[in-house]
Short mmCIF file of C-alpha atoms and ligand atoms in Angstrom, two decimals:
data_model
loop_
_atom_site.label_atom_id
_atom_site.label_comp_id
_atom_site.label_asym_id
_atom_site.label_seq_id
_atom_site.Cartn_x
_atom_site.Cartn_y
_atom_site.Cartn_z
CA MET A 1 -22.13 182.83 -74.08
CA ALA A 2 -19.36 182.22 -71.60
CA LEU A 3 -16.28 183.99 -70.26
CA ILE A 4 -13.32 181.76 -70.99
CA VAL A 5 -9.66 182.14 -70.04
CA GLN A 6 -7.37 180.35 -72.48
CA LYS A 7 -3.65 179.85 -71.85
CA TYR A 8 -1.18 178.93 -74.58
CA GLY A 9 2.20 177.54 -73.50
CA GLY A 10 5.63 178.01 -75.05
CA THR A 11 5.45 175.40 -77.81
CA SER A 12 1.94 176.55 -78.72
CA VAL A 13 3.35 180.01 -79.52
CA GLY A 14 6.84 178.79 -80.49
CA SER A 15 6.91 180.42 -83.97
CA THR A 16 5.01 183.06 -85.91
CA GLU A 17 3.24 180.22 -87.77
CA ARG A 18 2.11 178.79 -84.43
CA ILE A 19 0.96 182.25 -83.30
CA ALA A 20 -1.19 182.44 -86.45
CA VAL A 21 -2.75 179.05 -85.60
CA VAL A 22 -3.47 180.24 -82.06
CA ALA A 23 -5.03 183.48 -83.40
CA GLU A 24 -7.37 181.40 -85.59
CA LYS A 25 -8.36 179.23 -82.60
CA ILE A 26 -9.14 182.30 -80.52
CA ILE A 27 -11.23 183.78 -83.33
CA ALA A 28 -13.15 180.50 -83.69
CA ALA A 29 -14.01 180.57 -79.97
CA ARG A 30 -15.01 184.22 -80.20
CA ASN A 31 -17.25 183.47 -83.20
CA GLN A 32 -19.12 181.05 -80.96
CA GLY A 33 -20.04 184.10 -78.89
CA HIS A 34 -17.58 183.72 -76.01
CA ASP A 35 -15.67 186.50 -74.24
CA LEU A 36 -11.99 185.64 -74.13
CA ILE A 37 -9.02 186.44 -71.96
CA VAL A 38 -5.88 184.85 -73.35
CA VAL A 39 -2.69 184.25 -71.36
CA VAL A 40 0.50 183.42 -73.23
CA SER A 41 3.94 182.10 -72.31
CA ALA A 42 7.20 183.15 -73.93
CA MET A 43 8.08 181.38 -77.21
CA SER A 44 9.49 177.92 -76.43
CA GLY A 45 13.14 178.00 -75.38
CA GLU A 46 13.08 181.76 -74.78
CA THR A 47 12.92 181.68 -70.98
CA ASN A 48 15.80 179.17 -70.92
CA ARG A 49 17.77 181.46 -73.23
CA LEU A 50 17.19 184.41 -70.91
CA VAL A 51 18.23 182.36 -67.87
CA ALA A 52 21.48 181.41 -69.62
CA LEU A 53 22.09 185.02 -70.67
CA ALA A 54 21.73 186.23 -67.10
CA LYS A 55 24.02 183.52 -65.74
CA SER A 56 26.68 184.39 -68.29
CA VAL A 57 26.78 187.89 -66.81
CA ALA A 58 26.45 187.09 -63.11
CA ASP A 59 25.97 183.80 -61.29
CA PRO A 60 23.82 184.01 -59.29
CA PRO A 61 22.25 187.09 -60.90
CA SER A 62 20.56 189.76 -58.80
CA PRO A 63 17.01 188.40 -58.24
CA ARG A 64 15.33 191.71 -59.04
CA GLU A 65 17.16 192.14 -62.34
CA PHE A 66 16.70 188.47 -63.17
CA ASP A 67 12.93 188.94 -63.04
CA VAL A 68 13.10 192.11 -65.12
CA LEU A 69 14.91 190.07 -67.77
CA LEU A 70 12.77 186.92 -67.60
CA ALA A 71 9.54 188.90 -67.91
CA THR A 72 10.57 190.17 -71.37
CA GLY A 73 9.88 186.78 -73.01
CA GLU A 74 6.13 187.01 -72.49
CA GLN A 75 6.00 190.65 -73.65
CA VAL A 76 7.09 189.48 -77.11
CA THR A 77 4.28 186.94 -77.43
CA ILE A 78 1.43 189.15 -76.12
CA SER A 79 2.22 191.79 -78.72
CA LEU A 80 2.73 189.34 -81.61
CA LEU A 81 -0.50 187.51 -80.81
CA SER A 82 -2.47 190.76 -80.51
CA MET A 83 -1.06 191.91 -83.87
CA ALA A 84 -2.03 188.58 -85.44
CA LEU A 85 -5.57 188.90 -84.05
CA GLU A 86 -6.00 192.48 -85.24
CA ALA A 87 -4.60 191.61 -88.66
CA ARG A 88 -7.47 189.10 -88.90
CA GLY A 89 -10.05 191.73 -87.98
CA CYS A 90 -10.38 190.67 -84.33
CA PRO A 91 -10.03 193.58 -81.88
CA ALA A 92 -7.42 192.71 -79.26
CA ARG A 93 -5.33 194.37 -76.60
CA SER A 94 -2.14 193.15 -74.96
CA TYR A 95 -1.17 193.77 -71.35
CA THR A 96 1.90 193.00 -69.28
CA GLY A 97 1.34 191.76 -65.74
CA ALA A 98 2.11 195.23 -64.39
CA GLN A 99 -0.42 196.89 -66.70
CA VAL A 100 -3.31 194.81 -65.37
CA HIS A 101 -1.94 195.03 -61.84
CA ILE A 102 -1.25 191.40 -61.16
CA LEU A 103 -0.12 192.29 -57.65
CA THR A 104 2.32 189.83 -56.11
CA ASP A 105 4.51 189.62 -53.04
CA SER A 106 8.17 190.54 -53.51
CA ALA A 107 9.62 187.01 -53.59
CA TYR A 108 11.53 187.39 -56.86
CA THR A 109 11.55 184.29 -59.11
CA LYS A 110 8.78 182.64 -57.06
CA ALA A 111 6.32 185.42 -56.32
CA ARG A 112 2.74 184.70 -55.26
CA ILE A 113 -0.26 186.51 -56.72
CA LEU A 114 -2.14 188.57 -54.11
CA ASP A 115 -4.66 190.49 -56.18
CA ILE A 116 -5.69 191.36 -59.74
CA ASP A 117 -7.33 194.59 -60.87
CA ASP A 118 -10.14 193.45 -63.16
CA GLN A 119 -11.45 196.87 -64.22
CA ARG A 120 -9.39 197.35 -67.34
CA ILE A 121 -10.07 193.82 -68.49
CA HIS A 122 -13.82 194.19 -67.96
CA ALA A 123 -13.83 197.45 -69.90
CA ASP A 124 -12.05 195.84 -72.87
CA LEU A 125 -14.30 192.79 -72.83
CA ALA A 126 -17.35 195.06 -72.78
CA GLN A 127 -16.01 196.65 -75.97
CA GLY A 128 -15.71 193.23 -77.62
CA LYS A 129 -11.94 193.01 -77.40
CA VAL A 130 -9.91 189.90 -76.79
CA VAL A 131 -7.67 190.63 -73.81
CA VAL A 132 -4.17 189.15 -74.13
CA VAL A 133 -2.18 189.01 -70.87
CA ALA A 134 1.47 188.10 -70.33
CA GLY A 135 1.75 184.99 -68.18
CA PHE A 136 4.34 184.30 -65.48
CA GLN A 137 4.74 187.91 -64.31
CA GLY A 138 3.38 190.46 -61.91
CA ILE A 139 4.32 193.56 -59.97
CA ASP A 140 4.88 194.02 -56.24
CA ALA A 141 3.55 196.82 -54.05
CA GLU A 142 6.69 198.89 -54.75
CA GLY A 143 6.25 198.55 -58.51
CA ASN A 144 9.04 195.99 -59.05
CA ILE A 145 8.55 193.37 -61.76
CA THR A 146 8.25 189.85 -60.34
CA THR A 147 7.95 186.36 -61.86
CA LEU A 148 5.95 183.41 -60.56
CA GLY A 149 8.36 180.48 -60.96
CA ARG A 150 8.90 178.26 -64.01
CA GLY A 151 5.65 177.18 -65.58
CA GLY A 152 3.96 180.17 -63.91
CA SER A 153 1.76 181.15 -66.86
CA ASP A 154 -0.62 178.37 -65.82
CA THR A 155 -1.04 180.17 -62.50
CA THR A 156 -1.62 183.54 -64.20
CA ALA A 157 -4.41 181.94 -66.21
CA VAL A 158 -6.14 180.37 -63.22
CA ALA A 159 -5.74 183.53 -61.13
CA LEU A 160 -7.36 185.59 -63.91
CA ALA A 161 -10.14 183.03 -64.24
CA THR A 162 -10.73 183.32 -60.48
CA ALA A 163 -10.61 187.11 -60.38
CA LEU A 164 -12.96 187.49 -63.35
CA LYS A 165 -15.21 184.58 -62.38
CA ALA A 166 -14.65 182.86 -65.72
CA ASP A 167 -16.75 179.86 -66.63
CA GLU A 168 -13.71 177.77 -67.53
CA CYS A 169 -9.93 178.01 -67.65
CA GLN A 170 -8.47 176.16 -70.65
CA ILE A 171 -4.76 175.31 -70.65
CA TYR A 172 -3.63 174.70 -74.24
CA THR A 173 -0.37 172.81 -74.55
CA ASP A 174 1.45 170.26 -76.74
CA VAL A 175 -0.40 167.20 -75.36
CA ASP A 176 -4.16 166.72 -75.57
CA GLY A 177 -4.71 166.31 -71.85
CA VAL A 178 -3.34 164.88 -68.63
CA TYR A 179 -2.11 161.33 -69.15
CA THR A 180 -1.57 158.44 -66.75
CA THR A 181 2.10 159.43 -66.98
CA ASP A 182 4.28 161.58 -69.23
CA PRO A 183 3.52 160.22 -72.73
CA ARG A 184 7.09 161.08 -73.76
CA VAL A 185 8.35 158.38 -71.38
CA VAL A 186 5.54 155.82 -71.78
CA PRO A 187 3.98 155.92 -75.26
CA GLU A 188 1.18 153.63 -74.01
CA ALA A 189 0.11 156.23 -71.44
CA ARG A 190 -3.62 156.93 -71.55
CA ARG A 191 -5.34 160.30 -71.56
CA LEU A 192 -7.65 160.80 -68.59
CA ASP A 193 -11.06 162.34 -69.31
CA LYS A 194 -11.17 163.62 -65.77
CA ILE A 195 -8.88 163.85 -62.75
CA CYS A 196 -9.78 165.30 -59.35
CA PHE A 197 -7.99 168.30 -57.87
CA GLU A 198 -6.47 166.25 -55.07
CA GLU A 199 -4.82 163.81 -57.49
CA MET A 200 -3.70 166.56 -59.85
CA LEU A 201 -2.16 168.42 -56.89
CA GLU A 202 -0.16 165.31 -56.00
CA MET A 203 0.84 164.68 -59.63
CA ALA A 204 2.04 168.29 -60.00
CA SER A 205 3.87 168.38 -56.68
CA LEU A 206 5.53 165.04 -57.43
CA GLY A 207 6.96 166.24 -60.72
CA SER A 208 4.35 166.18 -63.53
CA LYS A 209 5.13 169.45 -65.22
CA VAL A 210 1.96 169.55 -67.32
CA LEU A 211 0.48 172.07 -64.83
CA GLN A 212 2.30 174.29 -62.35
CA ILE A 213 1.28 173.21 -58.85
CA ARG A 214 0.14 176.67 -57.80
CA SER A 215 -2.33 176.80 -60.67
CA VAL A 216 -3.94 173.60 -59.38
CA GLU A 217 -3.98 174.94 -55.80
CA PHE A 218 -5.73 178.10 -57.00
CA ALA A 219 -8.26 176.22 -59.13
CA SER A 220 -9.00 173.81 -56.30
CA LYS A 221 -9.43 176.56 -53.72
CA TYR A 222 -11.71 178.70 -55.87
CA LYS A 223 -13.43 175.80 -57.69
CA VAL A 224 -12.43 177.00 -61.16
CA PRO A 225 -13.11 174.30 -63.76
CA LEU A 226 -9.74 173.67 -65.36
CA ARG A 227 -9.22 171.84 -68.66
CA VAL A 228 -5.99 170.76 -70.35
CA LEU A 229 -6.20 170.66 -74.17
CA SER A 230 -3.90 170.52 -77.18
CA SER A 231 -3.36 173.54 -79.41
CA PHE A 232 -1.93 171.20 -82.06
CA THR A 233 -4.95 169.01 -82.76
CA GLU A 234 -8.56 169.72 -83.60
CA GLU A 235 -10.72 170.19 -80.52
CA GLY A 236 -10.96 167.07 -78.37
CA GLN A 237 -12.39 167.17 -74.88
CA GLY A 238 -8.97 167.13 -73.19
CA THR A 239 -8.83 166.47 -69.46
CA LEU A 240 -11.13 168.16 -66.97
CA ILE A 241 -9.68 168.79 -63.52
CA ALA A 242 -12.60 169.04 -61.11
CA PRO A 243 -13.70 168.16 -57.56
CA GLU A 244 -13.69 164.45 -56.69
CA ASP A 245 -16.78 162.63 -57.91
CA LYS A 246 -17.54 160.27 -55.03
CA THR A 247 -20.26 158.42 -56.92
CA MET A 248 -17.84 157.14 -59.55
CA GLU A 249 -15.92 153.88 -59.24
CA GLN A 250 -12.39 154.94 -58.32
CA ALA A 251 -9.40 153.72 -60.24
CA LEU A 252 -6.83 152.29 -57.86
CA ILE A 253 -4.02 154.32 -59.36
CA SER A 254 -4.72 157.36 -61.53
CA GLY A 255 -1.22 158.22 -62.57
CA ILE A 256 2.53 158.00 -62.17
CA ALA A 257 4.60 161.12 -61.60
CA PHE A 258 8.37 161.38 -61.55
CA ASN A 259 10.91 163.96 -60.57
CA ARG A 260 14.46 164.17 -61.90
CA ASP A 261 15.26 167.30 -59.91
CA GLU A 262 16.13 165.89 -56.51
CA ALA A 263 19.40 164.93 -54.81
CA LYS A 264 20.07 162.91 -51.69
CA LEU A 265 22.22 163.70 -48.65
CA THR A 266 23.18 161.22 -45.94
CA LEU A 267 24.79 161.70 -42.53
CA LEU A 268 26.41 158.51 -41.25
CA GLY A 269 27.22 157.56 -37.70
CA VAL A 270 25.13 160.16 -35.94
CA GLN A 271 24.73 159.93 -32.15
CA ASP A 272 21.11 158.99 -31.47
CA SER A 273 19.95 161.81 -29.20
CA PRO A 274 16.89 164.08 -28.99
CA GLY A 275 17.04 167.26 -31.04
CA PHE A 276 19.44 166.00 -33.67
CA ALA A 277 16.99 166.09 -36.60
CA ALA A 278 15.86 169.57 -35.57
CA GLN A 279 19.47 170.75 -35.48
CA ILE A 280 20.43 169.45 -38.94
CA LEU A 281 17.23 170.53 -40.63
CA GLY A 282 17.44 173.88 -38.83
CA HIS A 283 20.76 174.58 -40.59
CA ILE A 284 19.21 173.58 -43.92
CA ALA A 285 16.09 175.70 -43.33
CA ASP A 286 18.25 178.71 -42.38
CA ALA A 287 19.63 178.57 -45.93
CA ASN A 288 16.04 178.60 -47.28
CA ILE A 289 16.39 175.08 -48.63
CA GLU A 290 13.28 172.92 -48.73
CA VAL A 291 13.57 169.29 -47.68
CA ASP A 292 11.42 166.64 -49.29
CA MET A 293 11.84 163.03 -48.12
CA ILE A 294 13.50 162.13 -44.80
CA ILE A 295 14.61 158.76 -43.45
CA GLN A 296 16.25 158.00 -40.15
CA ASN A 297 17.50 154.55 -39.26
CA ILE A 298 19.20 153.21 -36.15
CA GLY A 299 22.15 150.95 -36.90
CA ALA A 300 23.34 147.92 -34.94
CA ASP A 301 25.97 150.00 -33.09
CA GLY A 302 23.31 152.38 -31.77
CA THR A 303 24.25 155.28 -34.05
CA THR A 304 21.81 156.70 -36.56
CA ASP A 305 21.97 157.24 -40.33
CA PHE A 306 19.98 160.27 -41.43
CA THR A 307 19.06 160.73 -45.11
CA PHE A 308 17.03 163.45 -46.81
CA THR A 309 16.42 164.85 -50.29
CA VAL A 310 16.52 168.42 -51.59
CA HIS A 311 16.13 170.07 -55.01
CA ARG A 312 19.21 169.46 -57.16
CA ASN A 313 19.77 173.22 -57.41
CA ASP A 314 20.25 173.30 -53.63
CA TYR A 315 22.45 170.20 -53.44
CA GLN A 316 25.88 171.87 -53.37
CA THR A 317 24.82 174.41 -50.77
CA ALA A 318 23.21 171.74 -48.58
CA PHE A 319 26.29 169.52 -48.88
CA SER A 320 28.62 172.36 -47.79
CA ILE A 321 26.36 173.21 -44.85
CA LEU A 322 26.44 169.61 -43.65
CA GLN A 323 30.22 169.39 -44.03
CA ASN A 324 30.72 172.65 -42.18
CA HIS A 325 28.61 171.40 -39.28
CA ALA A 326 29.71 167.74 -39.36
CA LYS A 327 32.09 168.18 -36.47
CA ASP A 328 29.79 170.02 -34.09
CA LEU A 329 26.94 167.65 -35.02
CA GLY A 330 29.14 164.68 -34.21
CA VAL A 331 28.65 163.09 -37.61
CA ARG A 332 31.10 160.45 -38.85
CA GLU A 333 30.63 161.07 -42.58
CA VAL A 334 28.56 163.14 -45.01
CA GLN A 335 27.59 161.48 -48.29
CA GLY A 336 25.72 162.90 -51.26
CA ASP A 337 24.15 161.53 -54.42
CA GLU A 338 22.88 163.66 -57.28
CA HIS A 339 22.00 160.69 -59.47
CA ILE A 340 18.60 159.84 -58.09
CA VAL A 341 15.00 160.10 -59.31
CA LYS A 342 11.71 159.86 -57.48
CA ILE A 343 8.81 157.90 -58.97
CA SER A 344 5.35 158.16 -57.38
CA LEU A 345 2.06 156.35 -57.77
CA VAL A 346 -0.95 158.61 -57.21
CA GLY A 347 -4.60 157.71 -56.73
CA VAL A 348 -7.43 158.50 -54.33
CA GLY A 349 -8.46 154.84 -54.77
CA MET A 350 -5.43 153.90 -52.63
CA ARG A 351 -7.29 155.06 -49.53
CA SER A 352 -9.46 151.99 -49.56
CA HIS A 353 -7.10 149.38 -50.97
CA ALA A 354 -4.26 147.49 -49.37
CA GLY A 355 -1.42 145.79 -51.22
CA ILE A 356 -0.45 148.55 -53.62
CA ALA A 357 2.98 149.05 -52.07
CA SER A 358 3.76 145.33 -52.27
CA THR A 359 2.70 145.15 -55.95
CA MET A 360 4.88 148.18 -56.63
CA PHE A 361 7.95 146.82 -54.85
CA LYS A 362 7.56 143.36 -56.42
CA ALA A 363 7.31 144.81 -59.95
CA LEU A 364 10.47 146.86 -59.40
CA ALA A 365 12.32 143.91 -57.84
CA GLU A 366 11.50 141.69 -60.83
CA GLU A 367 13.35 144.20 -63.01
CA GLY A 368 16.31 144.23 -60.61
CA ILE A 369 15.61 147.83 -59.60
CA ASN A 370 16.87 148.73 -56.13
CA ILE A 371 14.72 151.06 -54.01
CA GLN A 372 16.75 153.57 -52.00
CA MET A 373 14.00 155.42 -50.14
CA ILE A 374 10.24 155.05 -49.69
CA SER A 375 7.60 157.50 -48.55
CA THR A 376 3.82 157.14 -48.43
CA SER A 377 0.74 159.23 -47.77
CA GLU A 378 -2.95 158.48 -48.02
CA ILE A 379 -3.07 158.84 -51.82
CA LYS A 380 0.54 158.35 -52.97
CA ILE A 381 3.59 156.11 -52.69
CA SER A 382 6.99 157.45 -53.73
CA VAL A 383 10.26 155.61 -54.21
CA VAL A 384 13.74 156.97 -54.83
CA LEU A 385 15.83 155.05 -57.37
CA HIS A 386 19.09 155.47 -59.25
CA GLU A 387 18.43 157.78 -62.20
CA LYS A 388 19.39 155.08 -64.71
CA TYR A 389 16.16 153.27 -63.77
CA LEU A 390 13.79 156.16 -64.47
CA GLU A 391 12.35 155.03 -67.81
CA LEU A 392 12.38 151.33 -66.93
CA GLY A 393 10.84 152.02 -63.52
CA VAL A 394 7.99 154.17 -64.87
CA ARG A 395 7.22 151.74 -67.72
CA THR A 396 7.32 148.74 -65.38
CA LEU A 397 4.89 150.32 -62.93
CA HIS A 398 2.61 151.57 -65.70
CA ALA A 399 2.32 148.00 -66.96
CA ALA A 400 2.11 146.43 -63.48
CA PHE A 401 -0.99 148.50 -62.67
CA ASN A 402 -2.50 148.15 -66.20
CA LEU A 403 -2.72 151.91 -66.54
CA GLU A 404 -2.93 151.70 -70.33
CA GLN A 405 -6.42 150.26 -69.87
CA ALA A 406 -9.35 152.32 -68.64
CA ALA A 407 -10.49 151.37 -65.12
P1 ADP B 1 3.60 174.36 -71.93
O1 ADP B 1 4.82 174.93 -72.55
O2 ADP B 1 2.42 174.32 -72.84
O3 ADP B 1 3.28 174.95 -70.60
P2 ADP B 1 4.77 172.06 -70.60
O4 ADP B 1 6.00 171.54 -71.25
O5 ADP B 1 4.91 172.90 -69.39
O6 ADP B 1 3.91 172.80 -71.71
O7 ADP B 1 3.78 170.84 -70.23
C1 ADP B 1 3.42 169.89 -71.21
C2 ADP B 1 4.32 168.67 -71.09
O8 ADP B 1 4.10 168.03 -69.85
C3 ADP B 1 4.04 167.58 -72.10
O9 ADP B 1 4.71 167.81 -73.31
C4 ADP B 1 4.49 166.31 -71.39
O10 ADP B 1 5.76 165.86 -71.85
C5 ADP B 1 4.65 166.73 -69.93
N1 ADP B 1 3.95 165.85 -69.00
C6 ADP B 1 4.46 165.37 -67.85
N2 ADP B 1 3.60 164.58 -67.22
C7 ADP B 1 2.47 164.56 -67.98
C8 ADP B 1 1.21 163.91 -67.83
N3 ADP B 1 0.92 163.12 -66.78
N4 ADP B 1 0.29 164.12 -68.80
C9 ADP B 1 0.55 164.91 -69.85
N5 ADP B 1 1.74 165.54 -70.04
C10 ADP B 1 2.69 165.37 -69.11
N1 LIG B 2 7.93 181.17 -69.78
C1 LIG B 2 7.91 180.67 -68.43
C2 LIG B 2 8.69 179.37 -68.34
O1 LIG B 2 9.25 178.92 -69.33
C3 LIG B 2 6.53 180.52 -67.88
C4 LIG B 2 5.67 179.49 -68.56
O2 LIG B 2 5.97 179.06 -69.67
O3 LIG B 2 4.66 179.11 -67.96
O4 LIG B 2 8.80 178.81 -67.28
MG1 MG B 3 4.02 174.63 -68.63
#
């Protein structure tokens, strides 16, 4: 008998029929003798609907009230699922984040979990109940409702698994595991039986939305075995995310991630003097905008071109900041481009192999795809391209590295 945390995402609970299917799955696991804590997302499309509602009233909406609104989506699904379980003779109890004291900081819309009160959950489990908890939400020390950022139900599930020392955290979604890349873009993508935390962290941070990055950080830090499974198919083994297995032969590349959410800003004709980068990025940081890739290049005339990327949501603000400071920064021109994507190759096998970058660049060149920016780390290479090349670029690289075949 094990303690298992299961999380069902938006499409998995997207209709009352789907909720009935999920209830049956939970009951089947319980009949095998397991104790179950179940985390659910809002019904698919609901959080987007709530975001649009808020923005139609005030743009930007007050962050506190925005979180009060967004948290309602998950309250619908915890109650419906608990009703469906009880109607099938399975004792269940639903809880909002506040009710089980998922204590967070006060950073509305991107709060971090600080602590979870496990007493109530333990008491229910001891009475044989299935505990159903609303994902994506918590409460701060002052009692305000907070949310954890889009995709945050994954993090709720892993945090509960950590707090209650669960044997496994199972993330049920609409794909039957983590693939070499998004199977919606490359139908030949291959499901991975296993991926290590380090690679999954890179995949998530570079744009693979199958798991929220914080959930992987949590699982990695507290060594919670994490498994991604489909709620739409009969039980397969899914993908296990676990510590790196150093005895196994490493695949060169494990996966390809991409991100459509970035935009690029360029300052042309900058005087090349110490402190310039700190000055520009200081203005950007003051506006709480995170910078991703940065390139600086000295031109033939001795001036510098400085390019960096930010989240598309921050693009307009960043552009205005640069224009407002262009004169005092001594910049000739500010340019911006919202039509970019970032594609990244990820694999711990890269540490010990040379030549991956050249294979990547050659494959892209053969398709006539121009690379605008490049960045590398020990286990990843990222390139920025025009957005029209996203699908072609990902498919080309998937084929170039034979990712459809097992290593
Ligand atoms: P949920 O609503 O269950 O949380 P998400 O939409 O957040 O589901 O995540 C599942 C989706 O992630 C899949 O439908 C798939 O399109 C996408 N995805 C992106 N990259 C990958 C990948 N490498 N492997 C599997 N799915 C991926
Ligand atoms: N409902 C939230 C979202 O759509 C949280 C989640 O699904 O994980 O982002
Ligand atoms: Mg998700």
